[in-house]
Coordinates of C-alpha atoms (C1' of nucleotides) in Angstrom, one line a residue:
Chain A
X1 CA 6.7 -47.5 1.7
X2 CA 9.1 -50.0 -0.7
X3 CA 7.2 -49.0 -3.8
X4 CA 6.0 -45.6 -3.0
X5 CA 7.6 -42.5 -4.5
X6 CA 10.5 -40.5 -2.8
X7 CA 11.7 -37.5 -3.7
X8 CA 14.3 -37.6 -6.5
X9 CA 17.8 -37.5 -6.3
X10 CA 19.6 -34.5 -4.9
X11 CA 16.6 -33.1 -4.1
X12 CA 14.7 -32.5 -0.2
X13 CA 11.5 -31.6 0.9
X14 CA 11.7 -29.6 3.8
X15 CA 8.9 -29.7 6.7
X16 CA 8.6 -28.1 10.0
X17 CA 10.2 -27.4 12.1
X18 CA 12.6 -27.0 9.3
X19 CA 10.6 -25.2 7.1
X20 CA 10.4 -21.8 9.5
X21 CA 14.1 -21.4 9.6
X22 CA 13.1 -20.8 5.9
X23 CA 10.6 -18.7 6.1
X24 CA 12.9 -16.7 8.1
X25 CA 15.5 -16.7 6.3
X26 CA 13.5 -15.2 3.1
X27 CA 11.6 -12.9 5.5
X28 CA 14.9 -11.3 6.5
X29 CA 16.7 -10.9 3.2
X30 CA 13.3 -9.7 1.6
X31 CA 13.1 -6.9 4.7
X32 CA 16.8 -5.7 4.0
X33 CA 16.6 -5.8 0.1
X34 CA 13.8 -3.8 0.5
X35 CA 15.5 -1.2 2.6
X36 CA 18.2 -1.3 -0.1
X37 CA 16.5 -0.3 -2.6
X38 CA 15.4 -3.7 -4.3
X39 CA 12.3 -4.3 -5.7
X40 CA 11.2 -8.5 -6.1
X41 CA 11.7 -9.7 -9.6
X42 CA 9.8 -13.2 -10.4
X43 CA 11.1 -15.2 -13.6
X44 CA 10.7 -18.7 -15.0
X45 CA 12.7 -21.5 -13.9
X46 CA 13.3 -22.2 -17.2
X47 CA 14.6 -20.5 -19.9
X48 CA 15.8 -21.4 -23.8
X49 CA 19.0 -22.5 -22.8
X50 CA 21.1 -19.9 -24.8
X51 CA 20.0 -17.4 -21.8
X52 CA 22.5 -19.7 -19.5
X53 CA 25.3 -20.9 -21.7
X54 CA 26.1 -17.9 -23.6
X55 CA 26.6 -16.4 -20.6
X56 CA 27.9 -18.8 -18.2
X57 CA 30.2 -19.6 -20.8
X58 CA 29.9 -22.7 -22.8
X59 CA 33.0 -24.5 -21.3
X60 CA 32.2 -24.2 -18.3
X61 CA 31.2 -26.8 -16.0
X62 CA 27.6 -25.8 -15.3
X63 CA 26.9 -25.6 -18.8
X64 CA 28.8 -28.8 -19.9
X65 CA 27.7 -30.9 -17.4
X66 CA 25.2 -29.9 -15.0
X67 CA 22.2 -28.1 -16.4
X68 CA 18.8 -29.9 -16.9
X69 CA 18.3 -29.4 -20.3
X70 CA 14.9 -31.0 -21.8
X71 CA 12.9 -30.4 -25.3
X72 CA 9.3 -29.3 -24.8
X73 CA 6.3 -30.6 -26.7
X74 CA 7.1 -27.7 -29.2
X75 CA 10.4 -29.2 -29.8
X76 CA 12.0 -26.0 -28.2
X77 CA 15.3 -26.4 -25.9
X78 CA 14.9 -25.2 -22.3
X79 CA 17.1 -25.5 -19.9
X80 CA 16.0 -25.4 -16.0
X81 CA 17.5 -22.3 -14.4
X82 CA 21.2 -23.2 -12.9
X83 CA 22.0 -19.8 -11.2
X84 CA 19.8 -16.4 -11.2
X85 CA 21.7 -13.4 -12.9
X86 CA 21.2 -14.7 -16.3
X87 CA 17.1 -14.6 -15.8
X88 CA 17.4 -11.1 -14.2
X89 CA 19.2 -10.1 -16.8
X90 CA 17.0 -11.4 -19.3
X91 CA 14.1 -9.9 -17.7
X92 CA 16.1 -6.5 -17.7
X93 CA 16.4 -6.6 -21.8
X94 CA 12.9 -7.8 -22.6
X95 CA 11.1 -5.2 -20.2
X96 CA 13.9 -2.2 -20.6
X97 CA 13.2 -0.6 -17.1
X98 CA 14.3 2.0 -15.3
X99 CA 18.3 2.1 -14.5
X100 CA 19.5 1.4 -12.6
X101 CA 17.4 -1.6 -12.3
X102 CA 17.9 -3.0 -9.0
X103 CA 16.2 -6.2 -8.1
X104 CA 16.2 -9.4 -5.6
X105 CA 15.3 -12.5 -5.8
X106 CA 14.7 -16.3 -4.1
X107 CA 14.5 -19.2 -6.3
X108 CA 15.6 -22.4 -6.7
X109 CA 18.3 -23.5 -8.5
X110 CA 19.6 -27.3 -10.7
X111 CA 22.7 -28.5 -11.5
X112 CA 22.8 -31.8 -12.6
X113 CA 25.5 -33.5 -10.7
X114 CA 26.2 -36.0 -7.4
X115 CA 24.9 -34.8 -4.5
X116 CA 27.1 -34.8 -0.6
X117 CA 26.9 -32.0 1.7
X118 CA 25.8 -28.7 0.9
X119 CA 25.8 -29.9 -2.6
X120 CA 21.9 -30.4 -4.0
X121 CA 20.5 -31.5 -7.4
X122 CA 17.9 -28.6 -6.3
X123 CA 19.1 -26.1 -4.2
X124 CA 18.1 -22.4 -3.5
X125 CA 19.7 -19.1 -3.9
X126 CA 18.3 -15.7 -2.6
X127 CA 20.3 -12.6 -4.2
X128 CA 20.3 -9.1 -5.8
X129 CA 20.9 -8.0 -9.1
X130 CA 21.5 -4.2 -10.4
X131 CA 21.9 -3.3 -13.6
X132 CA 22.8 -0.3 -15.7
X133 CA 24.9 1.5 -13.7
X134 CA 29.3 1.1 -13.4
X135 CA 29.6 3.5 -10.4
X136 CA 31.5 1.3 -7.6
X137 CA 29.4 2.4 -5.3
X138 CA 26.7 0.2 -6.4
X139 CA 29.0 -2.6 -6.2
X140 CA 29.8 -1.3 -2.3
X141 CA 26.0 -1.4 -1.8
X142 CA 25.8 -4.8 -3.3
X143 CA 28.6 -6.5 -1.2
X144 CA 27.5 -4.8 1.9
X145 CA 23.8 -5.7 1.8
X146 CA 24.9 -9.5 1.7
X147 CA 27.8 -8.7 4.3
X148 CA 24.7 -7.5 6.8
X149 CA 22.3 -10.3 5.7
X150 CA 24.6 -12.6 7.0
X151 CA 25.1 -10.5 10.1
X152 CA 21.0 -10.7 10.6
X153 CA 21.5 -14.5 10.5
X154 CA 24.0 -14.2 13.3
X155 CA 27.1 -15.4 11.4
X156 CA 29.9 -13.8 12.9
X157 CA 32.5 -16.0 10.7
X158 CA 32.4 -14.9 7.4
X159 CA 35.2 -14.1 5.0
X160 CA 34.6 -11.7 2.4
X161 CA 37.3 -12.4 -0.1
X162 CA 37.6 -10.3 -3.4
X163 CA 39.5 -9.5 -6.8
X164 CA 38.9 -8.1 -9.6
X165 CA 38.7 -9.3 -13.6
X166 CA 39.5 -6.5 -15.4
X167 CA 37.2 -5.6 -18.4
X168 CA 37.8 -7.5 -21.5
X169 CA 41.0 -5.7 -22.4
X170 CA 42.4 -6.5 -18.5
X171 CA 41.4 -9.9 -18.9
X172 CA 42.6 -10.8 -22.1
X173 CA 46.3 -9.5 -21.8
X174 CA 46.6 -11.6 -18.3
X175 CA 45.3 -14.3 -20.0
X176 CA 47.9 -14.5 -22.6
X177 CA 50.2 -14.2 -20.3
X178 CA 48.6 -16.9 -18.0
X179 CA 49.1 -19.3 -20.7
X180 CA 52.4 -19.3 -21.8
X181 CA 53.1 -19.8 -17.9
X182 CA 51.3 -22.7 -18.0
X183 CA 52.5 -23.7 -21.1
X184 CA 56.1 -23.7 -20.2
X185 CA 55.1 -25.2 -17.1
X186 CA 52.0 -27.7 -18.2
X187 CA 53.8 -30.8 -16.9
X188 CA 53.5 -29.7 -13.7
X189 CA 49.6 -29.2 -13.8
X190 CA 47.1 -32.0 -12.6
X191 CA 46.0 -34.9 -15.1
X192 CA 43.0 -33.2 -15.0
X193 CA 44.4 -29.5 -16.1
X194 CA 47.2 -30.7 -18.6
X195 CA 44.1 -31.6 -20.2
X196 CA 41.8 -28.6 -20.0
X197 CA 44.3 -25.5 -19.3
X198 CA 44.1 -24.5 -23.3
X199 CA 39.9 -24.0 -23.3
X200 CA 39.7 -22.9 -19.7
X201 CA 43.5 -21.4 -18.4
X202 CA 41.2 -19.3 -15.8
X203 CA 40.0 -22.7 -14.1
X204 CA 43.8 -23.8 -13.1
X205 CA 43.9 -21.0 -10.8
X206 CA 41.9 -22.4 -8.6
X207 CA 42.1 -26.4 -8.6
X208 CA 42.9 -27.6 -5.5
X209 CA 45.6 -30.0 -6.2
X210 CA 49.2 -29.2 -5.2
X211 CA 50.9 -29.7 -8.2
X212 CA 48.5 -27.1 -10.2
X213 CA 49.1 -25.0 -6.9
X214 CA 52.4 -24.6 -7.0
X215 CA 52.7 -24.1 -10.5
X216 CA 49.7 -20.6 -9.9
X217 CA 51.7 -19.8 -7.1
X218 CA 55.0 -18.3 -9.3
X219 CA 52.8 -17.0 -12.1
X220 CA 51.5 -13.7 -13.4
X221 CA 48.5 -12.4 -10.9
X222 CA 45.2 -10.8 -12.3
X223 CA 45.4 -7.6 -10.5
X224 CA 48.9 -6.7 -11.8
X225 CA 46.8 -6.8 -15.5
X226 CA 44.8 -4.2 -15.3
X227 CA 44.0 -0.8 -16.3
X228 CA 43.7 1.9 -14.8
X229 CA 40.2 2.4 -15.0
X230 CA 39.6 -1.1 -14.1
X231 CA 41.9 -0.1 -11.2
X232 CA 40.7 3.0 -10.2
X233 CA 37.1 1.0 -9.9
X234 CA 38.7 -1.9 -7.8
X235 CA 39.8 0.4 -5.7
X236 CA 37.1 2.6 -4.9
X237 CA 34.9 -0.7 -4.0
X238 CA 37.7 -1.4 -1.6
X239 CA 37.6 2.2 -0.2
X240 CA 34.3 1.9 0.0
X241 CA 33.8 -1.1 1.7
X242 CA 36.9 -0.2 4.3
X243 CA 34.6 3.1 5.0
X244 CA 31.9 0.9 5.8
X245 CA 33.8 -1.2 8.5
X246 CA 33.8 -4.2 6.2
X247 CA 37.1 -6.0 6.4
X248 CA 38.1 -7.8 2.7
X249 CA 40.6 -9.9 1.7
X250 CA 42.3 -9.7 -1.6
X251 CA 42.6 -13.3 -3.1
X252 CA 44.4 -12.5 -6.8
X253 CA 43.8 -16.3 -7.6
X254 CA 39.6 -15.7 -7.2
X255 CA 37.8 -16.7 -10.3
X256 CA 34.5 -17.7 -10.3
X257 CA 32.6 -20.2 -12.0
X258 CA 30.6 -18.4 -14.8
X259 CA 32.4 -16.2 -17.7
X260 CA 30.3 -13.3 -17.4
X261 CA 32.3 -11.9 -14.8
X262 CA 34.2 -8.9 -15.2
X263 CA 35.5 -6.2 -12.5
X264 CA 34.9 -7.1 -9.1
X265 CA 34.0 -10.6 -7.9
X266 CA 33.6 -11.3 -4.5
X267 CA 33.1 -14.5 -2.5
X268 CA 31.9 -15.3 0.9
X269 CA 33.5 -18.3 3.2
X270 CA 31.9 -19.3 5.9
X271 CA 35.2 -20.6 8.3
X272 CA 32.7 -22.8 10.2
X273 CA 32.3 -25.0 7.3
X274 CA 34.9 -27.1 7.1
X275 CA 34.5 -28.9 3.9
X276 CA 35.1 -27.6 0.4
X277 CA 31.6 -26.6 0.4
X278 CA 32.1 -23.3 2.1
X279 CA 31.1 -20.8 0.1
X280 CA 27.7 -19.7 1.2
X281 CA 27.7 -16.8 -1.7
X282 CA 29.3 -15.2 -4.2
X283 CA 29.1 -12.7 -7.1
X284 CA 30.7 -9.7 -9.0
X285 CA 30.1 -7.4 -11.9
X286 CA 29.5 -8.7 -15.6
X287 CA 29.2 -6.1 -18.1
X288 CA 29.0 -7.5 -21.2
X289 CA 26.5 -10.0 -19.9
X290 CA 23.5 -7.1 -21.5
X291 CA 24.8 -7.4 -24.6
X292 CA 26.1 -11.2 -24.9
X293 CA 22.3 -11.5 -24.6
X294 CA 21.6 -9.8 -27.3
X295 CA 21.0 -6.2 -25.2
X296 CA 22.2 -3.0 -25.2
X297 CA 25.4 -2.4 -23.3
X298 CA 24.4 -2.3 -19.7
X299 CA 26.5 -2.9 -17.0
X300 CA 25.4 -4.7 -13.8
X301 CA 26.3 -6.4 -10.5
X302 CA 24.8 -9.1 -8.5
X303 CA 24.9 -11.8 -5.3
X304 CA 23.5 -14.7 -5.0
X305 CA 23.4 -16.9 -1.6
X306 CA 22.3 -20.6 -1.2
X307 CA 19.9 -21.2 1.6
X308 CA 20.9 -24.6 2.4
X309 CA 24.3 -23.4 2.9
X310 CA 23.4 -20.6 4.5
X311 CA 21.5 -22.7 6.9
X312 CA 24.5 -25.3 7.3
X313 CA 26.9 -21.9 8.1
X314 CA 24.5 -21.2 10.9
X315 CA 24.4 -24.6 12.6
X316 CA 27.6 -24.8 12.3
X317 CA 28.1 -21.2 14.2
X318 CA 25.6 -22.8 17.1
X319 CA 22.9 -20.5 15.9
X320 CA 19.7 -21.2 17.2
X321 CA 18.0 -18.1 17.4
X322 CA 15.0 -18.3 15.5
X323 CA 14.2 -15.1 12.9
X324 CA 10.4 -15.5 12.9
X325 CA 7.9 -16.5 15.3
X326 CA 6.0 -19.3 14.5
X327 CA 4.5 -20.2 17.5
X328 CA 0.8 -19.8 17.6
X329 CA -1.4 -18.2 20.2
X330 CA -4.1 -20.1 20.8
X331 CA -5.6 -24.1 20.7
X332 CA -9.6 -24.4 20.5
X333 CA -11.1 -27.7 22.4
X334 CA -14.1 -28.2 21.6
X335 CA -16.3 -31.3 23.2
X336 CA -19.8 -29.3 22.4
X337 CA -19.8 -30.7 19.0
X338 CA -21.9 -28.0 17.9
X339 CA -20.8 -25.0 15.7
X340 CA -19.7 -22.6 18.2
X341 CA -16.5 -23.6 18.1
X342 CA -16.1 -23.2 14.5
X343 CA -17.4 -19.6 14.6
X344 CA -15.0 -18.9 18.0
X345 CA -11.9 -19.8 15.6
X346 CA -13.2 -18.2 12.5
X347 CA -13.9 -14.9 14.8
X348 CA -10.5 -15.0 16.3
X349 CA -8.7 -15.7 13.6
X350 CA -10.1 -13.0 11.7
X351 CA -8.4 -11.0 14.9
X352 CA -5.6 -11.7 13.9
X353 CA -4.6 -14.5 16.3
X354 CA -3.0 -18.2 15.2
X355 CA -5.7 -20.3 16.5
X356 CA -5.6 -24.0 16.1
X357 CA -8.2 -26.7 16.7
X358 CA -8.3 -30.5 16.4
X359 CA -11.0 -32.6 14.4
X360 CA -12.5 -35.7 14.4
X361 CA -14.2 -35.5 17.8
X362 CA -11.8 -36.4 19.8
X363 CA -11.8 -36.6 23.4
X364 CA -11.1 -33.9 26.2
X365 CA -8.5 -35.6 27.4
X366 CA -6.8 -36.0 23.8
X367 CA -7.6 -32.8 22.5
X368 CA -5.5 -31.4 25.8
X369 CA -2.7 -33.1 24.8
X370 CA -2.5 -31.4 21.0
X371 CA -3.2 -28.3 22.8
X372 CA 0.1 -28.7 24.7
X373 CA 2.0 -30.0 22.2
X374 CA 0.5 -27.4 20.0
X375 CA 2.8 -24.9 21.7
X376 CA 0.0 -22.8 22.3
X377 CA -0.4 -20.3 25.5
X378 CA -3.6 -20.6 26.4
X379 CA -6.6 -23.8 25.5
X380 CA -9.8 -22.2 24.8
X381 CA -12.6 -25.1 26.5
X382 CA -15.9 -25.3 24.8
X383 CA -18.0 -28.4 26.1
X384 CA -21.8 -28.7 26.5
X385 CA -21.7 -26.4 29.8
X386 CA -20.1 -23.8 28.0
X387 CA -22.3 -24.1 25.0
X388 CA -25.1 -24.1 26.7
X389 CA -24.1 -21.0 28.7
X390 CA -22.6 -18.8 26.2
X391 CA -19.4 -18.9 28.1
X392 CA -15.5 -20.1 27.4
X393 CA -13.1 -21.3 29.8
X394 CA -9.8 -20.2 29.3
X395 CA -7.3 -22.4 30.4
X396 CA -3.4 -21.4 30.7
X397 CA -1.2 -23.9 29.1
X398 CA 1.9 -22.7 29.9
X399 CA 2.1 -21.3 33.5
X400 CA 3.4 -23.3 36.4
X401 CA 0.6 -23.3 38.7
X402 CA -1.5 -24.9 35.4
X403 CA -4.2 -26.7 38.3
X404 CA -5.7 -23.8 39.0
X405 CA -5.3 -20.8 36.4
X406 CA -8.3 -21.5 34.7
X407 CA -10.8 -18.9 34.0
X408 CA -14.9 -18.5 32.9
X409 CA -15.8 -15.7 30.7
X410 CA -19.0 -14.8 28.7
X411 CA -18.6 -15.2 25.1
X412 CA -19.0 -11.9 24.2
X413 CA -16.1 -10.8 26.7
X414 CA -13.6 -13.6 25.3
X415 CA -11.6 -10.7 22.7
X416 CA -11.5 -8.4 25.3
X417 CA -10.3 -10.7 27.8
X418 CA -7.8 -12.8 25.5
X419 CA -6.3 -8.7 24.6
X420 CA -5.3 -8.3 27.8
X421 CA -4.0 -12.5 28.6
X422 CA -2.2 -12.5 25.3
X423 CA -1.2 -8.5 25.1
X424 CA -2.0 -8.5 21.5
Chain B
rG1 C1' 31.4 -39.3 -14.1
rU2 C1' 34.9 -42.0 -10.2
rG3 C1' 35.6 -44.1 -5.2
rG4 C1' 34.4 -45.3 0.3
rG5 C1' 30.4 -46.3 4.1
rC6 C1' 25.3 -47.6 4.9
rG7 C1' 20.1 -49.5 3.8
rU8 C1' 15.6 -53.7 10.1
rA9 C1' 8.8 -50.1 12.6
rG10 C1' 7.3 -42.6 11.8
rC11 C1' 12.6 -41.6 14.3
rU12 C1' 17.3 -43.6 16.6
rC13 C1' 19.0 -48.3 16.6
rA14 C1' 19.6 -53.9 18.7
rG15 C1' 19.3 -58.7 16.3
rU16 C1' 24.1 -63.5 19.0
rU17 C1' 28.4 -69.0 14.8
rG18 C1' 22.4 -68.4 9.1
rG19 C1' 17.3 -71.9 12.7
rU20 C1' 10.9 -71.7 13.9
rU21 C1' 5.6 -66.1 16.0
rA22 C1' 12.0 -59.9 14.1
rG23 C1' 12.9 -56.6 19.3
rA24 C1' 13.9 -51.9 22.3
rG25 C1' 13.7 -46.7 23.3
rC26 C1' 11.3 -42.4 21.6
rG27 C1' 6.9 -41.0 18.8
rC28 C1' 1.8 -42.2 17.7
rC29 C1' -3.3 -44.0 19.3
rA30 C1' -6.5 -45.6 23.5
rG31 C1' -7.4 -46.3 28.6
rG32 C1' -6.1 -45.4 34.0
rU33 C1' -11.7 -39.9 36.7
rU34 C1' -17.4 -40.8 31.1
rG35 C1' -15.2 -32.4 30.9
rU36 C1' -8.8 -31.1 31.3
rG37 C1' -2.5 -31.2 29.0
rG38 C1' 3.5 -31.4 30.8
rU39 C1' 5.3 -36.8 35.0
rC40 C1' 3.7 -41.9 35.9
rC41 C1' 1.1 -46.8 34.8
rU42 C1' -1.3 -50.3 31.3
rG43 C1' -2.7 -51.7 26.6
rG44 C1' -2.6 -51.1 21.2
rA45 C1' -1.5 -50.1 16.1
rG46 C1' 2.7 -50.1 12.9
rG47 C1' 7.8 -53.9 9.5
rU48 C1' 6.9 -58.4 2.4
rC49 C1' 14.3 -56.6 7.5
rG50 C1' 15.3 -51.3 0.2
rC51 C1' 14.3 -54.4 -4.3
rG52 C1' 15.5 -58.8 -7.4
rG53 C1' 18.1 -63.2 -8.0
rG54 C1' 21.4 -67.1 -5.9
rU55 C1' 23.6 -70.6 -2.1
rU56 C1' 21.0 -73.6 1.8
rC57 C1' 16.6 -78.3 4.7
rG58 C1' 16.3 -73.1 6.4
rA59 C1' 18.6 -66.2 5.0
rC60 C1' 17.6 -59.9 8.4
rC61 C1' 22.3 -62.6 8.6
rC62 C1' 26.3 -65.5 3.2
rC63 C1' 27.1 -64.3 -2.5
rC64 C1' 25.7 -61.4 -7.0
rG65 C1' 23.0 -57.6 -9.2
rU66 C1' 20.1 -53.3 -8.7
rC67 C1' 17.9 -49.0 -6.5
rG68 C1' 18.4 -45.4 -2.8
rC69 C1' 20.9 -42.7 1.2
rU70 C1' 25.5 -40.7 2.7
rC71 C1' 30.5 -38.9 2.4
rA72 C1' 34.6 -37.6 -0.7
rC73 C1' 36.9 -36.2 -5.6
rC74 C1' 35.6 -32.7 -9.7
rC75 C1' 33.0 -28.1 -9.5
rC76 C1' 29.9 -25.0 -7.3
rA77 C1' 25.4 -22.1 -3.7

RNA sequence: GUGGGCGUAGCUCAGUUGGUUAGAGCGCCAGGUUGUGGUCCUGGAGGUCGCGGGUUCGACCCCCGUCGCUCACCCCA
């Protein structure tokens, strides 16, 4: 164990039980973004790194700091995929489809940076991404099919918070004005922020430190910048979203982390995550994204979600309800030795049960015990007697008289018998 | 990148002022009826006490380093 591999850092392997809670999870979301209109879209996890950090935005964080960046044996520079819009989008150029070219995804994700809770080296985002169209309702469709995934997963407390960026005209005059704020008031600001407020004024509104806090609190507010097309869309998507029962809050201060973003961003808090890591998800339009990789103008909106979160949001909430069944139906002991057995499972399974056995020859009593702890309803018994008979007991696992309920049937009647036992 | 806490069996942890073969519970395996599970009883396997160095007659225990885990800051999913 001392000099065996682990796992590297930041990153986890997940096992059962764990590992269904997954499966469910991605079962769900691939369900509803079918229903939505989303079709699966598979691209690499790496990509020439010009695909992130033209769009992400070369000062920011992710691209500065945390991407896995590495040279190929052809000398190229790939970068492993820190977030998924910029693939999607990618993807959307090279191919040209259909618009409005709606698709979801599940992937995993890098950032190189320290680990703690809810933060991984590797995590994993499910989300949507639609492209070509600027009609608000696709952004309402957008926000609402990650509002009722969450809903699905049984969170109940979730805050959708909103704003919007303005197009690049919006963005730029509020910025302008930004800065001279924080010019005449940069003494105020963080260490950190006096330093960085000149590249990045959008990333002082929201530190978390008091003294850059107070100093956003009395300054110009994004929304007041726009125009009033940029309006008029911000507040159809709130229309919209208030017609479909979903309750936002405006935050003016919401910037995200990438500088693609333009229009309507959107986060969502989980409130029973205390810690700073609370957003399980998060996204908003980017219309120039198309063309900042080298596309024709196509605007577009996405989501993404991180399952670990997701899955922290729901423990948190007391959720234990399970979102795919994974237990399976039946446990084969065999004693015979012979091939029967194999052929019994092989047949069953080929109806369409879950049928487990054990191996190594193990003994009746032992294999009874995996049969239990197996979780299975019923043990089908194949010994010598049976063999030589052509006959199966079937033995209930799980009822509470288990002495007795124990039943003998011909070979041939076991599918027809286990139909009725198992109703399925 | 910075700072705090922690590293003893598969898991959760004990381990006395440094003293000789390092323990428990759970889990695992086997047996208690040579065809039968959930409880119970008995036995067993499994640890270079994260790794390296130092102090000492002697280190799981003290010191230094290192790696890892974890939490927080930054930022994000």
């Amino acid at each position: 164990m001392n000099s065996s591999f682990q796992a590297p850092i930041g990153t986890h392997d997940v096992l059962a039980p764990q590992s269904a809670l997954w499966e469910g999870l991605v079962a769900t979301f691939a369900q509803l973004a079918f229903q939505y209109g989303f079709t699966l879209a598979l691209t690499p996890m790496f990509e020439e790194i010009g695909v992130f950090n033209r769009g992400i935005g070369e000062n920011s964080d992710v691209a500065t700091k945390e991407m896995y960046v590495f040279q190929d044996r052809g000398d190229r520079t790939y970068a492993l995929r820190p977030e998924g819009t910029a693939s999607v989008v990618r993807a959307f150029i090279q191919h040209q489809p259909t618009t409005p070219y709606k698709a979801w995804y599940v992937t995993p994700a890098f950032r190189y940076e320290r680990p703690q809770a809810g933060r991984y080296r590797q995590h994993h985002q499910l989300g949507v991404e639609a492209i070509g169209t600027d009609d608000p309702a696709i952004d309402v469709e957008v926000i609402a099919l990650a509002w009722r995934f969450y809903q699905a997963l049984g969170l109940r407390r979730v805050r959708l918070l909103i704003n919007s960026m303005g197009h690049d005209e919006c963005r730029g005059r509020y910025v302008n004005v930004l800065k001279g704020h924080l010019e005449e008031w940069r003494e105020q600001l963080c260490d950190e922020h006096q330093k960085t407020w000149i590249q990045n004024p959008l990333r002082v509104l929201d530190c978390k430190r008091e003294s850059c806090i107070n100093v956003v609190n009395d300054g110009p507010l994004l929304p007041d910048f726009l125009c009033s097309e940029c309006a008029n869309h911000f507040a159809s998507v709130r229309k919209g979203l208030a017609v479909l029962g979903i309750e936002s809050t405006l935050d003016p201060r919401l910037v995200r982390g990438f500088d693609y973003y333009t229009r309507t961003t959107f986060e969502f808090v989980a409130e029973a995550l205390g810690n700073a890591q609370n957003a399980i998800g998060g996204g908003g339009r980017y219309d120039g994204l198309s063309e900042q990789l080298g596309g024709k103008p196509a605007g577009g909106i996405g989501f993404g979600s991180g399952i670990e979160r997701l899955l922290l949001a729901r423990e948190a909430e007391g959720i234990t309800q399970n979102l795919i069944n994974r237990t399976i139906d039946l446990f084969v002991v065999d004693t015979s030795g012979l091939d029967v057995a194999t052929v019994v499972v092989d047949e069953l399974r080929n109806q369409g049960y879950a049928v487990v056995r054990s191996f190594d020859a193990r003994s009746m009593k032992s294999q009874m015990k995996l049969a239990d702890r197996s979780g299975a309803a019923l043990a089908l018994l194949i010994g010598p007697q049976e063999a030589e008979s052509d006959q199966i007991t079937i033995r209930d696992l799980r009822g509470e008289d288990f002495e007795r309920d124990q039943q003998l049937v011909a070979r041939e009647d076991l599918i027809f018998t286990l139909r009725q036992r198992l109703k399925k």
